[in-house]
Coordinates of C-alpha atoms and ligand atoms in Angstrom, one line a residue:
M18 CA -1.0 -40.5 -11.5
K19 CA 0.6 -37.4 -10.1
N20 CA 2.4 -37.4 -6.8
Y21 CA 1.4 -34.6 -4.5
I22 CA 4.0 -34.1 -1.8
L23 CA 3.2 -31.6 0.9
A24 CA 6.4 -30.4 2.4
L25 CA 5.6 -28.0 5.2
T26 CA 9.0 -28.1 6.6
I27 CA 11.6 -28.6 3.9
L28 CA 14.8 -30.1 4.9
L29 CA 17.5 -29.5 2.4
S30 CA 19.1 -32.9 3.1
S31 CA 15.9 -34.9 2.5
C32 CA 15.5 -35.4 -1.2
S33 CA 13.1 -38.2 -1.9
F34 CA 12.5 -37.7 -5.6
E35 CA 13.4 -40.3 -8.1
Q36 CA 15.3 -38.9 -11.1
A37 CA 12.8 -37.2 -13.4
N38 CA 12.2 -39.1 -16.6
D39 CA 11.5 -37.5 -20.0
D40 CA 7.8 -37.5 -19.6
E41 CA 7.7 -36.0 -16.2
V42 CA 7.8 -32.3 -15.1
V43 CA 8.5 -31.5 -11.5
I44 CA 7.0 -28.2 -10.1
Y45 CA 8.2 -26.6 -6.9
T46 CA 5.5 -24.3 -5.8
S47 CA 4.1 -22.2 -2.9
R48 CA 0.6 -22.7 -4.3
Q49 CA -1.7 -25.0 -2.5
P50 CA -1.9 -28.4 -4.4
Q51 CA -5.7 -28.2 -4.5
L52 CA -5.5 -25.0 -6.6
I53 CA -3.6 -26.7 -9.4
E54 CA -4.3 -30.4 -9.0
N55 CA -7.3 -30.5 -11.4
L56 CA -5.6 -28.3 -13.9
L57 CA -2.5 -30.4 -14.1
D58 CA -4.6 -33.6 -14.5
V59 CA -6.1 -32.1 -17.6
F60 CA -2.6 -31.3 -18.9
T61 CA -1.5 -34.9 -18.3
E62 CA -4.6 -36.2 -20.0
E63 CA -4.0 -34.0 -23.1
T64 CA -0.3 -34.5 -23.4
G65 CA 0.7 -37.7 -21.6
I66 CA 3.3 -35.7 -19.6
Q67 CA 3.2 -36.6 -15.9
V68 CA 3.5 -33.8 -13.4
T69 CA 4.9 -34.0 -9.8
V70 CA 4.3 -31.2 -7.4
L71 CA 6.3 -30.3 -4.4
S72 CA 4.5 -27.7 -2.2
G73 CA 6.1 -25.5 0.4
D74 CA 7.1 -22.0 1.4
A75 CA 8.3 -19.8 -1.5
Q76 CA 11.5 -18.6 0.1
Q77 CA 12.5 -22.0 1.2
L78 CA 11.8 -23.6 -2.2
M79 CA 13.7 -21.0 -4.2
E80 CA 16.6 -21.3 -1.7
R81 CA 16.4 -25.1 -2.1
I82 CA 16.6 -24.8 -5.9
A83 CA 19.6 -22.4 -5.7
V84 CA 21.4 -24.8 -3.3
E85 CA 20.6 -28.0 -5.2
G86 CA 21.8 -26.4 -8.5
V87 CA 22.5 -29.0 -11.2
D88 CA 21.2 -31.7 -8.8
T89 CA 17.8 -30.2 -8.5
D90 CA 14.7 -32.2 -9.5
A91 CA 12.8 -28.9 -10.1
D92 CA 11.8 -28.1 -13.7
I93 CA 9.4 -25.2 -12.9
F94 CA 9.2 -22.8 -10.0
M95 CA 5.7 -21.5 -9.5
T96 CA 4.7 -18.9 -6.9
V97 CA 2.6 -15.7 -6.2
D98 CA 3.6 -12.1 -6.4
A99 CA 5.9 -10.4 -8.9
G100 CA 8.1 -9.4 -6.0
V101 CA 8.9 -13.1 -5.2
L102 CA 9.4 -14.1 -8.8
W103 CA 11.7 -11.2 -9.2
Q104 CA 13.8 -12.4 -6.2
A105 CA 13.9 -15.9 -7.7
A106 CA 15.2 -14.4 -11.0
D107 CA 17.7 -12.3 -9.0
K108 CA 19.0 -15.6 -7.4
G109 CA 19.6 -16.9 -10.9
I110 CA 17.4 -20.0 -10.7
F111 CA 15.5 -19.4 -14.0
N112 CA 16.3 -20.0 -17.6
P113 CA 14.8 -17.4 -20.0
V114 CA 12.1 -18.9 -22.3
E115 CA 11.7 -17.5 -25.8
S116 CA 8.3 -18.8 -26.8
E117 CA 6.1 -17.4 -29.5
V118 CA 3.0 -18.7 -27.6
L119 CA 3.9 -17.1 -24.3
S120 CA 4.9 -13.8 -25.7
S121 CA 1.8 -13.5 -27.8
R122 CA -0.6 -14.8 -25.1
I123 CA 0.7 -13.2 -21.9
P124 CA 0.6 -9.3 -21.9
Q125 CA 4.0 -7.7 -21.9
H126 CA 3.6 -6.0 -18.6
L127 CA 2.6 -9.3 -16.8
R128 CA 5.9 -11.1 -17.6
D129 CA 9.5 -10.6 -16.9
I130 CA 11.2 -8.3 -19.4
D131 CA 13.8 -11.0 -20.0
N132 CA 11.2 -13.8 -20.2
Q133 CA 12.5 -15.5 -17.0
W134 CA 9.0 -15.8 -15.6
F135 CA 5.4 -15.3 -16.8
G136 CA 2.2 -14.3 -15.1
F137 CA -0.6 -16.9 -15.3
S138 CA -3.2 -15.3 -13.1
K139 CA -3.8 -11.7 -12.0
R140 CA -4.7 -10.5 -8.5
A141 CA -6.3 -7.1 -8.0
R142 CA -5.6 -5.3 -4.7
T143 CA -8.2 -2.7 -4.1
I144 CA -10.4 -0.9 -1.5
V145 CA -13.1 -2.7 0.4
Y146 CA -15.5 -0.7 2.6
S147 CA -18.3 -1.2 5.0
K148 CA -21.6 -0.4 3.3
T149 CA -23.1 1.0 6.5
E150 CA -20.1 3.3 7.3
I151 CA -18.9 4.5 3.9
D152 CA -20.5 6.2 1.0
P153 CA -18.5 5.0 -2.1
Q154 CA -18.9 8.5 -3.5
D155 CA -16.3 9.5 -1.0
L156 CA -13.8 7.1 -2.2
S157 CA -11.3 7.6 -5.1
S158 CA -7.7 6.3 -4.7
Y159 CA -5.2 4.5 -2.5
E160 CA -3.6 8.0 -1.9
A161 CA -6.9 9.5 -0.7
L162 CA -7.1 6.9 2.1
A163 CA -4.4 9.1 3.8
S164 CA -6.8 12.1 4.1
K165 CA -8.2 13.2 7.4
E166 CA -11.7 12.2 6.6
F167 CA -10.8 8.6 7.2
M168 CA -9.1 9.2 10.5
G169 CA -9.7 6.2 12.8
K170 CA -11.5 4.3 10.0
L171 CA -8.8 2.5 8.1
C172 CA -7.5 -1.0 8.8
L173 CA -4.6 -2.5 7.0
R174 CA -2.7 -5.8 6.8
T175 CA 1.0 -5.6 7.9
S176 CA 3.5 -4.0 5.5
K177 CA 5.6 -7.1 6.0
K178 CA 3.4 -8.9 3.6
V179 CA 4.8 -8.8 0.1
Y180 CA 1.4 -7.8 -1.3
N181 CA 1.6 -4.4 0.5
R182 CA 5.2 -3.9 -0.4
S183 CA 4.3 -4.4 -4.1
L184 CA 1.4 -1.9 -3.7
I185 CA 3.8 0.7 -2.2
A186 CA 6.3 0.0 -5.0
S187 CA 3.6 0.8 -7.5
M188 CA 2.9 4.1 -5.7
I189 CA 6.5 5.0 -5.8
E190 CA 6.6 4.4 -9.5
A191 CA 3.5 6.5 -10.0
N192 CA 4.1 9.3 -7.5
G193 CA 7.7 9.3 -6.4
S194 CA 9.2 8.5 -3.0
E195 CA 8.4 11.7 -1.2
R196 CA 4.7 11.7 -1.9
T197 CA 4.5 8.0 -1.3
E198 CA 6.1 8.4 2.2
R199 CA 3.5 11.2 3.0
V200 CA 0.7 8.9 1.8
V201 CA 1.9 5.9 3.9
K202 CA 2.3 8.2 7.0
G203 CA -1.3 9.3 6.4
W204 CA -2.5 5.7 6.3
V205 CA -0.7 5.0 9.6
N206 CA -2.3 8.1 11.2
N207 CA -5.8 6.9 10.0
L208 CA -5.5 3.4 11.4
A209 CA -8.4 2.3 13.6
E210 CA -6.5 -0.8 14.9
P211 CA -2.9 -2.2 14.8
V212 CA -2.1 -3.9 11.5
F213 CA -3.6 -7.3 10.8
S214 CA -1.8 -10.6 9.9
S215 CA -4.1 -11.5 7.0
D216 CA -6.4 -10.0 4.3
T217 CA -9.2 -12.3 5.6
N218 CA -8.9 -11.0 9.2
V219 CA -8.9 -7.4 8.1
L220 CA -12.0 -8.0 6.0
K221 CA -13.8 -9.6 9.0
A222 CA -12.9 -6.6 11.1
V223 CA -14.6 -4.3 8.5
E224 CA -17.6 -6.6 8.5
A225 CA -17.7 -6.5 12.3
G226 CA -17.7 -2.7 12.3
N227 CA -14.3 -2.3 14.0
C228 CA -13.0 -0.5 10.9
S229 CA -14.7 1.1 7.9
L230 CA -12.4 0.3 5.1
T231 CA -9.3 -1.5 4.0
V232 CA -7.2 -2.6 1.0
V233 CA -7.1 -6.4 0.1
N234 CA -6.7 -8.8 -2.8
T235 CA -10.1 -9.4 -4.2
Y236 CA -10.1 -13.2 -4.1
Y237 CA -10.2 -13.0 -0.2
L238 CA -13.4 -11.1 -0.5
A239 CA -14.8 -13.5 -3.1
R240 CA -14.2 -16.4 -0.7
L241 CA -16.0 -14.7 2.1
I242 CA -18.9 -13.8 -0.2
E243 CA -19.1 -17.4 -1.6
S244 CA -19.2 -18.8 1.9
N245 CA -21.9 -16.3 3.0
S246 CA -19.6 -15.0 5.7
V247 CA -20.1 -11.4 4.9
E248 CA -23.0 -9.2 3.8
N249 CA -21.9 -5.6 4.5
L250 CA -18.8 -5.3 2.4
G251 CA -18.6 -3.3 -0.9
I252 CA -15.7 -3.3 -3.4
F253 CA -14.4 -0.1 -4.8
W254 CA -12.0 0.0 -7.8
A255 CA -9.2 2.4 -6.8
N256 CA -7.6 5.1 -9.0
Q257 CA -10.0 4.8 -11.9
E258 CA -9.4 8.4 -12.7
D259 CA -5.6 7.9 -13.1
R260 CA -3.4 4.8 -13.4
G261 CA -5.9 2.2 -12.3
V262 CA -6.1 -0.6 -9.7
H263 CA -2.9 -2.2 -8.5
V264 CA -2.5 -5.6 -10.1
N265 CA -0.1 -8.4 -9.2
I266 CA 0.3 -11.9 -10.6
S267 CA 0.9 -15.5 -9.8
G268 CA 3.4 -17.0 -12.2
A269 CA 6.1 -19.4 -13.0
G270 CA 9.4 -19.9 -14.8
L271 CA 11.6 -22.6 -16.2
V272 CA 14.4 -23.7 -13.7
K273 CA 17.9 -23.2 -15.1
W274 CA 18.9 -26.8 -14.3
S275 CA 15.7 -28.6 -15.6
N276 CA 16.4 -32.0 -17.1
N277 CA 13.3 -31.8 -19.2
K278 CA 13.1 -28.4 -20.7
S279 CA 10.9 -29.2 -23.7
S280 CA 8.1 -30.8 -21.7
S281 CA 8.4 -28.0 -19.1
I282 CA 8.1 -25.3 -21.7
K283 CA 5.1 -27.2 -23.1
L284 CA 3.5 -27.0 -19.7
L285 CA 4.2 -23.2 -19.3
E286 CA 2.7 -22.6 -22.8
W287 CA -0.3 -24.8 -21.9
L288 CA -0.9 -22.6 -18.8
S289 CA -1.6 -19.7 -21.2
S290 CA -4.3 -21.7 -23.1
D291 CA -7.9 -20.8 -22.8
T292 CA -8.8 -24.0 -20.9
A293 CA -5.9 -23.6 -18.4
Q294 CA -6.5 -19.9 -17.9
E295 CA -10.2 -20.3 -17.1
M296 CA -9.5 -23.3 -14.7
Y297 CA -6.5 -21.7 -13.0
A298 CA -8.2 -18.3 -12.4
K299 CA -11.5 -19.8 -11.2
A300 CA -9.8 -22.2 -8.7
N301 CA -8.5 -19.2 -6.6
K302 CA -11.1 -16.6 -7.8
E303 CA -8.3 -14.6 -9.4
Y304 CA -8.3 -13.0 -12.9
P305 CA -6.9 -14.7 -15.9
T306 CA -3.9 -12.9 -17.5
V307 CA -5.2 -13.6 -21.0
D308 CA -8.0 -11.4 -22.1
G309 CA -11.5 -12.6 -22.9
I310 CA -11.5 -15.7 -20.6
P311 CA -14.8 -16.3 -18.6
L312 CA -14.5 -15.2 -15.0
H313 CA -15.8 -16.8 -11.7
P314 CA -19.4 -15.6 -11.3
V315 CA -18.6 -13.8 -8.0
I316 CA -15.9 -11.7 -9.6
E317 CA -17.8 -11.3 -12.8
A318 CA -20.5 -9.5 -10.8
W319 CA -18.0 -6.8 -9.7
G320 CA -17.7 -5.6 -13.3
D321 CA -14.7 -4.3 -15.3
F322 CA -12.0 -2.0 -14.0
K323 CA -9.0 -0.1 -15.3
E324 CA -5.7 -1.7 -14.1
D325 CA -2.4 -0.2 -13.5
L326 CA -0.2 -1.2 -16.4
I327 CA 3.1 -1.0 -14.5
Q328 CA 5.7 -3.5 -15.7
V329 CA 5.4 -6.0 -12.9
D330 CA 9.2 -6.6 -12.7
K331 CA 9.4 -3.1 -11.1
L332 CA 7.3 -4.4 -8.1
G333 CA 10.3 -6.6 -7.4
S334 CA 13.2 -4.2 -8.2
M335 CA 11.5 -1.5 -6.0
Q336 CA 10.7 -3.8 -3.1
S337 CA 13.6 -2.5 -1.0
D338 CA 12.5 1.1 -1.5
A339 CA 9.0 0.1 -0.5
V340 CA 10.3 -1.5 2.7
F341 CA 12.3 1.6 3.5
I342 CA 9.3 3.9 3.1
A343 CA 7.1 1.6 5.2
Q344 CA 9.7 1.6 8.0
T345 CA 10.2 5.4 7.8
A346 CA 6.4 6.0 7.9
G347 CA 6.0 3.7 10.9
Y348 CA 3.8 1.2 9.0
N349 CA 4.5 -2.1 10.7
Ligands
FE3 FE1 -3.0 -14.5 -1.0

């Protein structure tokens, strides 16, 4: 049986793991255990390899791996957002993995160019609007949300969240810094309320009529729809006339000091299998990174969209430029 250890506060001094044996893979992850528990049970059933999960805050976990170095029990680091995975690679905690399976299954733009980490689910960040306040015919792109017609109608989550920094990074890549700064200033001018702390809260504000539109990761909307908490929210796929919807990933990589590299690579490869892709994406109402995998019914109903094919590493390497633009534009 797997051991699920919830470590909300991680003390570097308290290491309670036994030495990993050959048939055990230890994952350090910021993902909630319930999102991956069933999936990993299937992996263990199929392969006989035991998996132990240590959950916690992404920054603290990657710091912990870096500090523990050769003494770490971590075999795999798994988290969300290419910006965070890029930081982990930048800290030097990963070992590149050359795998025929992973490079053929995971699209090139959804993995690190040096194969230090791989995307296993996709998260689309797009426009959600109030059906009573907004005619979707008037919507087009993230950039157009800066136009005067949306004055006093827009609500946004804080730019301190990595999701928005990655979105801004994708705009810098597409449009350059100057135009991006103008767009972000326009968003700030259009805000109906101060920035929100979560995607869910901002969606509830649109549902309540305090704002008319926002930009969120679609799985937050899917959760509210599934729990019948909202009825007035429509989804709009942004930038379909140009680069497409901003897409980020959740992903994982092999830890440089793993004592069990072959089983760990087996697990990473297995995460790209049809079975794992379907289970993993459905658990959090995300999109699989592998094409042709059945979707959760709520997101299936939203139909297809064109996605921005930016190499996701850039969302990490351009993070500091995105922070600078958000600050200059007064986007808190
Ligand atoms: Fe999230």
